[in-house]
PDB file of C-alpha atoms in Angstrom:
ATOM      1  CA  MET N   1    -102.093  17.834 -43.748  1.00 51.00           C
ATOM      2  CA  LEU N   2    -102.611  18.567 -40.037  1.00 51.00           C
ATOM      3  CA  ARG N   3    -101.764  21.734 -38.515  1.00 54.00           C
ATOM      4  CA  LEU N   4    -100.664  22.221 -34.807  1.00 56.00           C
ATOM      5  CA  VAL N   5    -100.289  25.637 -33.619  1.00 57.00           C
ATOM      6  CA  ALA N   6     -98.383  26.132 -30.442  1.00 57.00           C
ATOM      7  CA  GLN N   7     -99.405  29.608 -29.578  1.00 58.00           C
ATOM      8  CA  GLY N   8     -98.250  31.385 -26.529  1.00 60.00           C
ATOM      9  CA  LEU N   9     -96.382  28.445 -25.205  1.00 62.00           C
ATOM     10  CA  THR N  10     -92.283  28.232 -24.200  1.00 65.00           C
ATOM     11  CA  ASP N  11     -90.139  26.115 -26.170  1.00 66.00           C
ATOM     12  CA  ALA N  12     -90.109  23.572 -23.028  1.00 70.00           C
ATOM     13  CA  GLN N  13     -93.786  23.517 -22.806  1.00 70.00           C
ATOM     14  CA  VAL N  14     -94.339  22.530 -26.303  1.00 70.00           C
ATOM     15  CA  ALA N  15     -91.594  19.661 -25.995  1.00 70.00           C
ATOM     16  CA  GLU N  16     -92.916  18.326 -22.957  1.00 72.00           C
ATOM     17  CA  GLN N  17     -95.976  17.721 -25.094  1.00 73.00           C
ATOM     18  CA  LEU N  18     -94.599  16.323 -28.290  1.00 75.00           C
ATOM     19  CA  ASN N  19     -93.497  12.443 -28.386  1.00 77.00           C
ATOM     20  CA  LEU N  20     -90.460  13.248 -30.601  1.00 75.00           C
ATOM     21  CA  GLY N  21     -89.652   9.526 -30.649  1.00 80.00           C
ATOM     22  CA  ARG N  22     -92.769   8.722 -32.127  1.00 81.00           C
ATOM     23  CA  LEU N  23     -92.531  11.096 -34.552  1.00 79.00           C
ATOM     24  CA  PHE N  24     -89.393   9.913 -35.667  1.00 81.00           C
ATOM     25  CA  GLY N  25     -90.470   6.279 -35.541  1.00 86.00           C
ATOM     26  CA  SER N  26     -93.581   7.369 -37.470  1.00 86.00           C
ATOM     27  CA  ASP N  27     -91.628   9.154 -40.160  1.00 85.00           C
ATOM     28  CA  ILE N  28     -93.675  12.300 -39.434  1.00 81.00           C
ATOM     29  CA  ALA N  29     -92.387  15.474 -40.640  1.00 80.00           C
ATOM     30  CA  LEU N  30     -92.495  18.689 -38.158  1.00 74.00           C
ATOM     31  CA  ARG N  31     -92.039  22.461 -39.273  1.00 75.00           C
ATOM     32  CA  GLY N  32     -92.435  25.766 -37.927  1.00 75.00           C
ATOM     33  CA  GLY N  33     -92.567  29.068 -38.912  1.00 77.00           C
ATOM     34  CA  VAL N  34     -93.589  32.506 -38.721  1.00 79.00           C
ATOM     35  CA  ALA N  35     -97.235  33.680 -39.445  1.00 78.00           C
ATOM     36  CA  PRO N  36     -97.335  36.230 -42.238  1.00 84.00           C
ATOM     37  CA  VAL N  37     -99.358  38.578 -39.888  1.00 82.00           C
ATOM     38  CA  ARG N  38     -98.875  41.864 -42.133  1.00 88.00           C
ATOM     39  CA  ALA N  39    -100.517  40.036 -44.893  1.00 90.00           C
ATOM     40  CA  TYR N  40    -103.989  39.280 -42.703  1.00 88.00           C
ATOM     41  CA  LEU N  41    -103.954  42.635 -40.480  1.00 89.00           C
ATOM     42  CA  PRO N  42    -106.210  45.003 -42.592  1.00 93.00           C
ATOM     43  CA  GLU N  43    -108.857  42.774 -43.120  1.00 93.00           C
ATOM     44  CA  LEU N  44    -108.529  41.358 -39.418  1.00 89.00           C
ATOM     45  CA  LEU N  45    -108.526  44.933 -37.746  1.00 90.00           C
ATOM     46  CA  ALA N  46    -111.526  46.183 -40.050  1.00 94.00           C
ATOM     47  CA  GLU N  47    -113.372  42.823 -38.518  1.00 93.00           C
ATOM     48  CA  VAL N  48    -112.298  43.665 -34.723  1.00 88.00           C
ATOM     49  CA  LEU N  49    -113.201  47.311 -35.245  1.00 92.00           C
ATOM     50  CA  ALA N  50    -116.995  46.452 -36.761  1.00 96.00           C
ATOM     51  CA  GLY N  51    -117.427  44.382 -34.059  1.00 92.00           C
ATOM     52  CA  ARG N  52    -117.509  41.282 -35.741  1.00 93.00           C
ATOM     53  CA  LEU N  53    -114.320  39.343 -34.292  1.00 89.00           C
ATOM     54  CA  ASP N  54    -113.577  39.246 -31.144  1.00 87.00           C
ATOM     55  CA  PRO N  55    -109.578  39.548 -30.122  1.00 81.00           C
ATOM     56  CA  SER N  56    -110.071  38.534 -26.613  1.00 77.00           C
ATOM     57  CA  ALA N  57    -108.375  34.946 -27.280  1.00 76.00           C
ATOM     58  CA  VAL N  58    -105.233  36.618 -28.277  1.00 78.00           C
ATOM     59  CA  LEU N  59    -105.320  39.655 -26.282  1.00 82.00           C
ATOM     60  CA  ASP N  60    -105.540  38.660 -22.888  1.00 84.00           C
ATOM     61  CA  VAL N  61    -104.067  41.725 -21.025  1.00 89.00           C
ATOM     62  CA  THR N  62    -104.965  45.436 -21.576  1.00 91.00           C
ATOM     63  CA  ILE N  63    -102.905  48.259 -20.347  1.00 94.00           C
ATOM     64  CA  ASP N  64    -102.154  52.241 -20.425  1.00 94.00           C
ATOM     65  CA  LEU N  65     -99.228  53.699 -22.166  1.00 94.00           C
ATOM     66  CA  ASP N  66     -97.591  53.933 -18.752  1.00 95.00           C
ATOM     67  CA  GLY N  67     -97.987  49.859 -18.201  1.00 95.00           C
ATOM     68  CA  VAL N  68     -95.970  48.658 -21.541  1.00 95.00           C
ATOM     69  CA  PRO N  69     -92.595  47.935 -19.475  1.00 95.00           C
ATOM     70  CA  ALA N  70     -94.950  45.479 -17.392  1.00 95.00           C
ATOM     71  CA  GLY N  71     -96.618  44.284 -20.565  1.00 93.00           C
ATOM     72  CA  TYR N  72     -93.105  43.528 -22.245  1.00 93.00           C
ATOM     73  CA  ALA N  73     -92.260  41.495 -18.972  1.00 94.00           C
ATOM     74  CA  ALA N  74     -95.686  40.014 -18.887  1.00 91.00           C
ATOM     75  CA  MET N  75     -95.240  38.493 -22.453  1.00 89.00           C
ATOM     76  CA  ASP N  76     -91.209  37.810 -21.840  1.00 90.00           C
ATOM     77  CA  GLN N  77     -92.430  35.477 -18.621  1.00 90.00           C
ATOM     78  CA  ARG N  78     -95.301  33.796 -20.560  1.00 84.00           C
ATOM     79  CA  THR N  79     -98.135  34.985 -18.037  1.00 87.00           C
ATOM     80  CA  ALA N  80     -99.744  37.065 -21.028  1.00 87.00           C
ATOM     81  CA  MET N  81     -99.828  36.040 -24.781  1.00 83.00           C
ATOM     82  CA  LYS N  82    -100.342  39.228 -26.189  1.00 87.00           C
ATOM     83  CA  VAL N  83    -100.992  42.876 -24.369  1.00 90.00           C
ATOM     84  CA  MET N  84    -103.124  45.589 -25.804  1.00 88.00           C
ATOM     85  CA  VAL N  85    -102.323  49.194 -24.930  1.00 91.00           C
ATOM     86  CA  HIS N  86    -105.111  51.614 -24.406  1.00 86.00           C
ATOM     87  CA  PRO N  87    -103.699  55.186 -24.518  1.00 80.00           C
TER      88      PRO N  87
END
């Protein structure tokens, strides 16, 4: 099974990159879902805190507590994938 992940893209950007006619004509199934993030969080957090895993590919903006509204706006406008809040 091939798994395609479209992380941080808008629905329109994903639709531009998929050839739905080819998928349909080739009898290829396409499904989507939500990742069970909470199941992986304890193990991944321990790896990040120990310095063995670099989250910078996902956490692309760092803000302070006063910047939280701007962080939400950046994710909503798709200019940031995930925002890290440093108190």
